[in-house]
Amino acid sequence: KKLLNIKMQLKKKKKSKKKKRKSEKSEDKSEKKKSRKEEKEKKKEKSSSKTVELKTESSTTWSPEFKVTCISDSNEIFTPVNDFKSVTFHSKLSGLTTNFSKPTPIQSYSWPILLAGRDMVGIAETGSGKTLAFALPILSRILSSGKKTSDGKVKMLVIAPTRELAMQTFDVINRVIPESICLYGGTNRSEQQRQIAAKKPFVVVGTPGRLVDFLRDGTLQIGDLEYFVLDEADRMLDLGFEPDIRE
């Protein structure tokens, strides 16, 4: 009887210990969940405090409902430009804007941000001037830096979803920086390889497949890259180029 009593008492102690552990574990879990929730809320608050609306007085020039929000990691305000006099680009780029009377909305808002050397995502319709929206400020920064464009190192890479779009962007850039090259599939690979070796490009524009091809075999080196543009990124994803872009 004494042994049975002792065994019963031991069982009870074990059960109470198990219950205690379970309650401690559940408390730990709830505490962790609580802390995670608090962290998420803090991040949310932090990110919302970093959202700064651009000055929109000039937005009425385009349309009353035209608004742009800039999400920044500091409380910067970038003032959109209404005319070409309000923005300063390198003198070599003046010929690229002669056929236009004023900046388009995407150019107006993009230029101050990109001239400041910030990363950005720009969304606008086809034919809205996206090429000059990113090309002018980047080229201006390159030319103003005083760096030699003939040092054989790729400093700017533009990826486009199609051959036509890549060639269109290349035509704009090549007018200012002759050490540029356009690479795309469906044409002689060996010839393009020879062009890369001969030109030693400073700027490369191309489609994802052919670029990855040349990166894999070492024909193209982008270790010194400073400017990276995904032109029509949504279209590239629709066409299934995400693995190539990631690579």
PDB file of C-alpha atoms in Angstrom:
ATOM      1  CA  LYS A   1       0.000   0.000   0.000  1.00  0.00           C
ATOM      2  CA  LYS A   2       2.815   2.369   0.898  1.00  0.00           C
ATOM      3  CA  LEU A   3       4.540   1.665  -2.443  1.00  0.00           C
ATOM      4  CA  LEU A   4       1.286   2.262  -4.327  1.00  0.00           C
ATOM      5  CA  ASN A   5       0.790   5.565  -2.537  1.00  0.00           C
ATOM      6  CA  ILE A   6       4.341   6.649  -3.372  1.00  0.00           C
ATOM      7  CA  LYS A   7       3.820   5.711  -7.051  1.00  0.00           C
ATOM      8  CA  MET A   8       0.526   7.633  -7.180  1.00  0.00           C
ATOM      9  CA  GLN A   9       2.203  10.691  -5.675  1.00  0.00           C
ATOM     10  CA  LEU A  10       5.064  10.486  -8.196  1.00  0.00           C
ATOM     11  CA  LYS A  11       2.565  10.274 -11.096  1.00  0.00           C
ATOM     12  CA  LYS A  12       0.727  13.311  -9.780  1.00  0.00           C
ATOM     13  CA  LYS A  13       4.001  15.258  -9.548  1.00  0.00           C
ATOM     14  CA  LYS A  14       4.927  14.288 -13.130  1.00  0.00           C
ATOM     15  CA  LYS A  15       1.505  15.378 -14.387  1.00  0.00           C
ATOM     16  CA  SER A  16       1.715  18.710 -12.617  1.00  0.00           C
ATOM     17  CA  LYS A  17       5.237  19.255 -14.030  1.00  0.00           C
ATOM     18  CA  LYS A  18       3.986  18.496 -17.553  1.00  0.00           C
ATOM     19  CA  LYS A  19       1.076  20.914 -17.116  1.00  0.00           C
ATOM     20  CA  LYS A  20       3.489  23.557 -15.874  1.00  0.00           C
ATOM     21  CA  ARG A  21       5.785  23.048 -18.861  1.00  0.00           C
ATOM     22  CA  LYS A  22       2.848  23.227 -21.269  1.00  0.00           C
ATOM     23  CA  SER A  23       1.574  26.449 -19.734  1.00  0.00           C
ATOM     24  CA  GLU A  24       5.112  27.898 -19.832  1.00  0.00           C
ATOM     25  CA  LYS A  25       5.438  26.917 -23.494  1.00  0.00           C
ATOM     26  CA  SER A  26       2.070  28.426 -24.386  1.00  0.00           C
ATOM     27  CA  GLU A  27       3.057  31.596 -22.509  1.00  0.00           C
ATOM     28  CA  ASP A  28       6.346  31.702 -24.444  1.00  0.00           C
ATOM     29  CA  LYS A  29       4.477  31.227 -27.734  1.00  0.00           C
ATOM     30  CA  SER A  30       1.978  33.957 -26.935  1.00  0.00           C
ATOM     31  CA  GLU A  31       4.836  36.259 -25.880  1.00  0.00           C
ATOM     32  CA  LYS A  32       6.685  35.546 -29.133  1.00  0.00           C
ATOM     33  CA  LYS A  33       3.528  36.174 -31.159  1.00  0.00           C
ATOM     34  CA  LYS A  34       2.992  39.386 -29.265  1.00  0.00           C
ATOM     35  CA  SER A  35       6.570  40.567 -29.876  1.00  0.00           C
ATOM     36  CA  ARG A  36       6.334  39.647 -33.563  1.00  0.00           C
ATOM     37  CA  LYS A  37       3.088  41.579 -33.847  1.00  0.00           C
ATOM     38  CA  GLU A  38       4.667  44.567 -32.112  1.00  0.00           C
ATOM     39  CA  GLU A  39       7.689  44.385 -34.458  1.00  0.00           C
ATOM     40  CA  LYS A  40       5.411  44.309 -37.513  1.00  0.00           C
ATOM     41  CA  GLU A  41       3.451  47.286 -36.197  1.00  0.00           C
ATOM     42  CA  LYS A  42       6.680  49.192 -35.541  1.00  0.00           C
ATOM     43  CA  LYS A  43       7.924  48.448 -39.072  1.00  0.00           C
ATOM     44  CA  LYS A  44       4.560  49.541 -40.460  1.00  0.00           C
ATOM     45  CA  GLU A  45       4.704  52.779 -38.502  1.00  0.00           C
ATOM     46  CA  LYS A  46       8.310  53.320 -39.568  1.00  0.00           C
ATOM     47  CA  SER A  47       7.550  52.774 -43.258  1.00  0.00           C
ATOM     48  CA  SER A  48       4.454  54.986 -43.168  1.00  0.00           C
ATOM     49  CA  SER A  49       6.494  57.767 -41.581  1.00  0.00           C
ATOM     50  CA  LYS A  50       8.938  57.474 -44.479  1.00  0.00           C
ATOM     51  CA  THR A  51       6.245  58.081 -47.099  1.00  0.00           C
ATOM     52  CA  VAL A  52       6.570  61.592 -48.394  1.00  0.00           C
ATOM     53  CA  GLU A  53       4.260  63.064 -51.003  1.00  0.00           C
ATOM     54  CA  LEU A  54       6.041  65.079 -53.646  1.00  0.00           C
ATOM     55  CA  LYS A  55       5.045  68.724 -53.951  1.00  0.00           C
ATOM     56  CA  THR A  56       2.023  68.539 -56.228  1.00  0.00           C
ATOM     57  CA  GLU A  57       1.392  72.206 -57.069  1.00  0.00           C
ATOM     58  CA  SER A  58       2.773  71.503 -60.530  1.00  0.00           C
ATOM     59  CA  SER A  59       0.740  68.308 -60.935  1.00  0.00           C
ATOM     60  CA  THR A  60      -2.250  70.403 -62.014  1.00  0.00           C
ATOM     61  CA  THR A  61      -0.254  71.245 -65.162  1.00  0.00           C
ATOM     62  CA  TRP A  62      -0.845  67.669 -66.324  1.00  0.00           C
ATOM     63  CA  SER A  63      -4.277  66.890 -64.890  1.00  0.00           C
ATOM     64  CA  PRO A  64      -6.125  67.693 -61.649  1.00  0.00           C
ATOM     65  CA  GLU A  65      -6.047  64.057 -60.463  1.00  0.00           C
ATOM     66  CA  PHE A  66      -2.368  63.438 -61.280  1.00  0.00           C
ATOM     67  CA  LYS A  67      -0.572  62.597 -58.022  1.00  0.00           C
ATOM     68  CA  VAL A  68       2.759  60.969 -57.180  1.00  0.00           C
ATOM     69  CA  THR A  69       3.996  59.646 -53.858  1.00  0.00           C
ATOM     70  CA  CYS A  70       7.671  59.168 -53.076  1.00  0.00           C
ATOM     71  CA  ILE A  71       8.580  56.483 -50.550  1.00  0.00           C
ATOM     72  CA  SER A  72      11.991  57.318 -49.174  1.00  0.00           C
ATOM     73  CA  ASP A  73      14.249  56.191 -46.333  1.00  0.00           C
ATOM     74  CA  SER A  74      14.536  59.798 -45.253  1.00  0.00           C
ATOM     75  CA  ASN A  75      12.140  62.703 -45.231  1.00  0.00           C
ATOM     76  CA  GLU A  76      13.258  64.113 -48.559  1.00  0.00           C
ATOM     77  CA  ILE A  77      10.976  66.174 -50.770  1.00  0.00           C
ATOM     78  CA  PHE A  78      11.736  66.104 -54.479  1.00  0.00           C
ATOM     79  CA  THR A  79      10.157  68.966 -56.381  1.00  0.00           C
ATOM     80  CA  PRO A  80       8.954  67.976 -59.875  1.00  0.00           C
ATOM     81  CA  VAL A  81      10.225  70.047 -62.810  1.00  0.00           C
ATOM     82  CA  ASN A  82       7.806  71.818 -65.157  1.00  0.00           C
ATOM     83  CA  ASP A  83      10.264  72.829 -67.868  1.00  0.00           C
ATOM     84  CA  PHE A  84      13.767  72.096 -69.089  1.00  0.00           C
ATOM     85  CA  LYS A  85      15.097  75.311 -67.544  1.00  0.00           C
ATOM     86  CA  SER A  86      14.288  73.967 -64.075  1.00  0.00           C
ATOM     87  CA  VAL A  87      16.683  71.032 -64.385  1.00  0.00           C
ATOM     88  CA  THR A  88      20.408  70.969 -65.126  1.00  0.00           C
ATOM     89  CA  PHE A  89      21.827  68.139 -67.215  1.00  0.00           C
ATOM     90  CA  HIS A  90      25.312  67.801 -68.693  1.00  0.00           C
ATOM     91  CA  SER A  91      25.796  70.054 -71.756  1.00  0.00           C
ATOM     92  CA  LYS A  92      26.352  67.027 -74.029  1.00  0.00           C
ATOM     93  CA  LEU A  93      22.731  65.963 -73.444  1.00  0.00           C
ATOM     94  CA  SER A  94      21.051  69.158 -74.706  1.00  0.00           C
ATOM     95  CA  GLY A  95      20.371  67.619 -78.133  1.00  0.00           C
ATOM     96  CA  LEU A  96      18.187  64.867 -76.637  1.00  0.00           C
ATOM     97  CA  THR A  97      15.445  67.299 -75.540  1.00  0.00           C
ATOM     98  CA  THR A  98      15.287  69.646 -78.566  1.00  0.00           C
ATOM     99  CA  ASN A  99      12.154  67.995 -80.019  1.00  0.00           C
ATOM    100  CA  PHE A 100      10.152  68.398 -76.804  1.00  0.00           C
ATOM    101  CA  SER A 101       8.435  71.508 -75.424  1.00  0.00           C
ATOM    102  CA  LYS A 102       8.317  70.357 -71.774  1.00  0.00           C
ATOM    103  CA  PRO A 103       8.950  67.231 -69.657  1.00  0.00           C
ATOM    104  CA  THR A 104       6.276  64.538 -69.515  1.00  0.00           C
ATOM    105  CA  PRO A 105       4.841  63.668 -66.052  1.00  0.00           C
ATOM    106  CA  ILE A 106       7.115  60.612 -65.568  1.00  0.00           C
ATOM    107  CA  GLN A 107      10.157  62.735 -66.520  1.00  0.00           C
ATOM    108  CA  SER A 108       9.044  65.635 -64.345  1.00  0.00           C
ATOM    109  CA  TYR A 109       8.936  63.483 -61.219  1.00  0.00           C
ATOM    110  CA  SER A 110      11.763  61.043 -62.005  1.00  0.00           C
ATOM    111  CA  TRP A 111      14.539  63.489 -62.845  1.00  0.00           C
ATOM    112  CA  PRO A 112      14.970  65.110 -59.393  1.00  0.00           C
ATOM    113  CA  ILE A 113      15.005  61.678 -57.697  1.00  0.00           C
ATOM    114  CA  LEU A 114      17.487  60.083 -60.106  1.00  0.00           C
ATOM    115  CA  LEU A 115      19.734  63.153 -60.235  1.00  0.00           C
ATOM    116  CA  ALA A 116      19.969  62.827 -56.453  1.00  0.00           C
ATOM    117  CA  GLY A 117      21.318  59.295 -56.999  1.00  0.00           C
ATOM    118  CA  ARG A 118      18.308  57.528 -55.493  1.00  0.00           C
ATOM    119  CA  ASP A 119      16.781  54.186 -56.522  1.00  0.00           C
ATOM    120  CA  MET A 120      13.222  54.342 -57.826  1.00  0.00           C
ATOM    121  CA  VAL A 121      10.397  52.506 -59.550  1.00  0.00           C
ATOM    122  CA  GLY A 122       8.552  54.505 -62.209  1.00  0.00           C
ATOM    123  CA  ILE A 123       5.206  53.436 -63.671  1.00  0.00           C
ATOM    124  CA  ALA A 124       3.824  55.135 -66.770  1.00  0.00           C
ATOM    125  CA  GLU A 125       2.071  54.304 -70.032  1.00  0.00           C
ATOM    126  CA  THR A 126       3.820  53.363 -73.275  1.00  0.00           C
ATOM    127  CA  GLY A 127       4.975  56.451 -75.176  1.00  0.00           C
ATOM    128  CA  SER A 128       5.145  58.589 -72.018  1.00  0.00           C
ATOM    129  CA  GLY A 129       8.894  59.234 -72.263  1.00  0.00           C
ATOM    130  CA  LYS A 130      10.206  56.591 -69.854  1.00  0.00           C
ATOM    131  CA  THR A 131      13.487  56.148 -71.775  1.00  0.00           C
ATOM    132  CA  LEU A 132      14.529  59.785 -71.287  1.00  0.00           C
ATOM    133  CA  ALA A 133      13.079  59.661 -67.759  1.00  0.00           C
ATOM    134  CA  PHE A 134      15.876  57.315 -66.672  1.00  0.00           C
ATOM    135  CA  ALA A 135      18.507  57.923 -69.399  1.00  0.00           C
ATOM    136  CA  LEU A 136      19.019  61.692 -69.017  1.00  0.00           C
ATOM    137  CA  PRO A 137      19.747  61.803 -65.265  1.00  0.00           C
ATOM    138  CA  ILE A 138      21.926  58.665 -65.337  1.00  0.00           C
ATOM    139  CA  LEU A 139      23.932  59.835 -68.362  1.00  0.00           C
ATOM    140  CA  SER A 140      24.270  63.277 -66.797  1.00  0.00           C
ATOM    141  CA  ARG A 141      25.684  61.777 -63.592  1.00  0.00           C
ATOM    142  CA  ILE A 142      28.105  59.619 -65.616  1.00  0.00           C
ATOM    143  CA  LEU A 143      29.346  62.526 -67.750  1.00  0.00           C
ATOM    144  CA  SER A 144      29.565  64.924 -64.792  1.00  0.00           C
ATOM    145  CA  SER A 145      31.592  62.441 -62.739  1.00  0.00           C
ATOM    146  CA  GLY A 146      34.544  62.875 -65.098  1.00  0.00           C
ATOM    147  CA  LYS A 147      35.049  59.103 -65.363  1.00  0.00           C
ATOM    148  CA  LYS A 148      36.565  57.798 -68.566  1.00  0.00           C
ATOM    149  CA  THR A 149      33.992  56.001 -70.681  1.00  0.00           C
ATOM    150  CA  SER A 150      36.786  54.160 -72.468  1.00  0.00           C
ATOM    151  CA  ASP A 151      38.230  52.283 -69.471  1.00  0.00           C
ATOM    152  CA  GLY A 152      36.644  48.996 -70.609  1.00  0.00           C
ATOM    153  CA  LYS A 153      34.431  48.590 -67.527  1.00  0.00           C
ATOM    154  CA  VAL A 154      30.634  48.312 -67.773  1.00  0.00           C
ATOM    155  CA  LYS A 155      29.136  50.999 -65.534  1.00  0.00           C
ATOM    156  CA  MET A 156      25.535  51.025 -66.803  1.00  0.00           C
ATOM    157  CA  LEU A 157      23.308  48.064 -67.703  1.00  0.00           C
ATOM    158  CA  VAL A 158      19.809  48.355 -69.171  1.00  0.00           C
ATOM    159  CA  ILE A 159      17.696  45.207 -69.557  1.00  0.00           C
ATOM    160  CA  ALA A 160      14.685  45.333 -71.892  1.00  0.00           C
ATOM    161  CA  PRO A 161      12.122  42.612 -72.717  1.00  0.00           C
ATOM    162  CA  THR A 162      12.387  42.834 -76.513  1.00  0.00           C
ATOM    163  CA  ARG A 163      14.979  43.492 -79.212  1.00  0.00           C
ATOM    164  CA  GLU A 164      12.987  46.526 -80.472  1.00  0.00           C
ATOM    165  CA  LEU A 165      12.880  48.217 -77.064  1.00  0.00           C
ATOM    166  CA  ALA A 166      16.555  47.451 -76.407  1.00  0.00           C
ATOM    167  CA  MET A 167      17.536  49.023 -79.762  1.00  0.00           C
ATOM    168  CA  GLN A 168      15.371  52.085 -79.094  1.00  0.00           C
ATOM    169  CA  THR A 169      17.106  52.688 -75.729  1.00  0.00           C
ATOM    170  CA  PHE A 170      20.525  51.978 -77.262  1.00  0.00           C
ATOM    171  CA  ASP A 171      19.942  54.584 -80.007  1.00  0.00           C
ATOM    172  CA  VAL A 172      19.355  57.271 -77.355  1.00  0.00           C
ATOM    173  CA  ILE A 173      22.377  56.346 -75.213  1.00  0.00           C
ATOM    174  CA  ASN A 174      24.754  55.743 -78.134  1.00  0.00           C
ATOM    175  CA  ARG A 175      24.275  59.349 -79.332  1.00  0.00           C
ATOM    176  CA  VAL A 176      25.991  60.518 -76.147  1.00  0.00           C
ATOM    177  CA  ILE A 177      28.244  57.599 -75.174  1.00  0.00           C
ATOM    178  CA  PRO A 178      29.696  55.835 -78.244  1.00  0.00           C
ATOM    179  CA  GLU A 179      31.193  53.138 -75.983  1.00  0.00           C
ATOM    180  CA  SER A 180      27.766  51.503 -75.832  1.00  0.00           C
ATOM    181  CA  ILE A 181      26.585  48.169 -77.153  1.00  0.00           C
ATOM    182  CA  CYS A 182      23.219  46.458 -77.741  1.00  0.00           C
ATOM    183  CA  LEU A 183      22.962  42.693 -77.178  1.00  0.00           C
ATOM    184  CA  TYR A 184      19.944  40.551 -78.108  1.00  0.00           C
ATOM    185  CA  GLY A 185      19.108  37.054 -79.316  1.00  0.00           C
ATOM    186  CA  GLY A 186      18.162  35.907 -82.821  1.00  0.00           C
ATOM    187  CA  THR A 187      21.383  37.207 -84.337  1.00  0.00           C
ATOM    188  CA  ASN A 188      25.004  36.108 -84.755  1.00  0.00           C
ATOM    189  CA  ARG A 189      26.411  35.428 -81.277  1.00  0.00           C
ATOM    190  CA  SER A 190      30.060  35.327 -82.398  1.00  0.00           C
ATOM    191  CA  GLU A 191      29.745  38.729 -84.055  1.00  0.00           C
ATOM    192  CA  GLN A 192      28.359  40.234 -80.846  1.00  0.00           C
ATOM    193  CA  GLN A 193      31.203  38.594 -78.923  1.00  0.00           C
ATOM    194  CA  ARG A 194      33.713  40.296 -81.240  1.00  0.00           C
ATOM    195  CA  GLN A 195      31.938  43.644 -80.764  1.00  0.00           C
ATOM    196  CA  ILE A 196      32.202  43.335 -76.963  1.00  0.00           C
ATOM    197  CA  ALA A 197      35.946  42.586 -77.207  1.00  0.00           C
ATOM    198  CA  ALA A 198      36.552  45.465 -79.653  1.00  0.00           C
ATOM    199  CA  LYS A 199      34.329  48.133 -78.052  1.00  0.00           C
ATOM    200  CA  LYS A 200      34.936  47.328 -74.381  1.00  0.00           C
ATOM    201  CA  PRO A 201      31.552  48.900 -73.605  1.00  0.00           C
ATOM    202  CA  PHE A 202      30.859  51.391 -70.864  1.00  0.00           C
ATOM    203  CA  VAL A 203      27.082  51.005 -71.319  1.00  0.00           C
ATOM    204  CA  VAL A 204      25.334  47.720 -72.182  1.00  0.00           C
ATOM    205  CA  VAL A 205      21.712  47.476 -73.317  1.00  0.00           C
ATOM    206  CA  GLY A 206      20.228  44.064 -73.992  1.00  0.00           C
ATOM    207  CA  THR A 207      17.605  41.370 -73.583  1.00  0.00           C
ATOM    208  CA  PRO A 208      17.775  38.951 -70.608  1.00  0.00           C
ATOM    209  CA  GLY A 209      18.585  35.702 -72.453  1.00  0.00           C
ATOM    210  CA  ARG A 210      21.565  36.977 -74.451  1.00  0.00           C
ATOM    211  CA  LEU A 211      22.963  38.937 -71.493  1.00  0.00           C
ATOM    212  CA  VAL A 212      22.875  35.866 -69.227  1.00  0.00           C
ATOM    213  CA  ASP A 213      24.529  33.865 -72.007  1.00  0.00           C
ATOM    214  CA  PHE A 214      27.494  36.278 -72.179  1.00  0.00           C
ATOM    215  CA  LEU A 215      27.708  36.581 -68.375  1.00  0.00           C
ATOM    216  CA  ARG A 216      27.885  32.800 -67.974  1.00  0.00           C
ATOM    217  CA  ASP A 217      30.786  32.338 -70.387  1.00  0.00           C
ATOM    218  CA  GLY A 218      32.694  35.373 -69.061  1.00  0.00           C
ATOM    219  CA  THR A 219      32.431  37.413 -72.272  1.00  0.00           C
ATOM    220  CA  LEU A 220      30.694  40.152 -70.284  1.00  0.00           C
ATOM    221  CA  GLN A 221      31.848  41.365 -66.857  1.00  0.00           C
ATOM    222  CA  ILE A 222      29.596  43.574 -64.719  1.00  0.00           C
ATOM    223  CA  GLY A 223      31.519  43.621 -61.436  1.00  0.00           C
ATOM    224  CA  ASP A 224      32.004  47.414 -61.632  1.00  0.00           C
ATOM    225  CA  LEU A 225      28.357  48.195 -62.414  1.00  0.00           C
ATOM    226  CA  GLU A 226      26.973  51.451 -60.969  1.00  0.00           C
ATOM    227  CA  TYR A 227      23.642  51.941 -62.765  1.00  0.00           C
ATOM    228  CA  PHE A 228      21.104  49.172 -63.350  1.00  0.00           C
ATOM    229  CA  VAL A 229      17.795  49.665 -65.196  1.00  0.00           C
ATOM    230  CA  LEU A 230      14.965  47.178 -65.720  1.00  0.00           C
ATOM    231  CA  ASP A 231      12.981  48.697 -68.576  1.00  0.00           C
ATOM    232  CA  GLU A 232       9.353  47.488 -68.645  1.00  0.00           C
ATOM    233  CA  ALA A 233      10.018  45.117 -65.736  1.00  0.00           C
ATOM    234  CA  ASP A 234       6.388  43.959 -65.538  1.00  0.00           C
ATOM    235  CA  ARG A 235       6.473  42.869 -69.181  1.00  0.00           C
ATOM    236  CA  MET A 236       9.693  40.916 -68.615  1.00  0.00           C
ATOM    237  CA  LEU A 237       8.044  39.048 -65.737  1.00  0.00           C
ATOM    238  CA  ASP A 238       4.983  38.331 -67.921  1.00  0.00           C
ATOM    239  CA  LEU A 239       7.305  36.865 -70.577  1.00  0.00           C
ATOM    240  CA  GLY A 240       8.904  34.537 -68.006  1.00  0.00           C
ATOM    241  CA  PHE A 241      12.292  36.257 -67.709  1.00  0.00           C
ATOM    242  CA  GLU A 242      12.359  36.314 -63.887  1.00  0.00           C
ATOM    243  CA  PRO A 243      14.972  33.479 -63.533  1.00  0.00           C
ATOM    244  CA  ASP A 244      17.284  35.258 -66.021  1.00  0.00           C
ATOM    245  CA  ILE A 245      16.876  38.616 -64.268  1.00  0.00           C
ATOM    246  CA  ARG A 246      17.589  37.050 -60.860  1.00  0.00           C
ATOM    247  CA  GLU A 247      20.715  35.391 -62.258  1.00  0.00           C
TER     248      GLU A 247
END
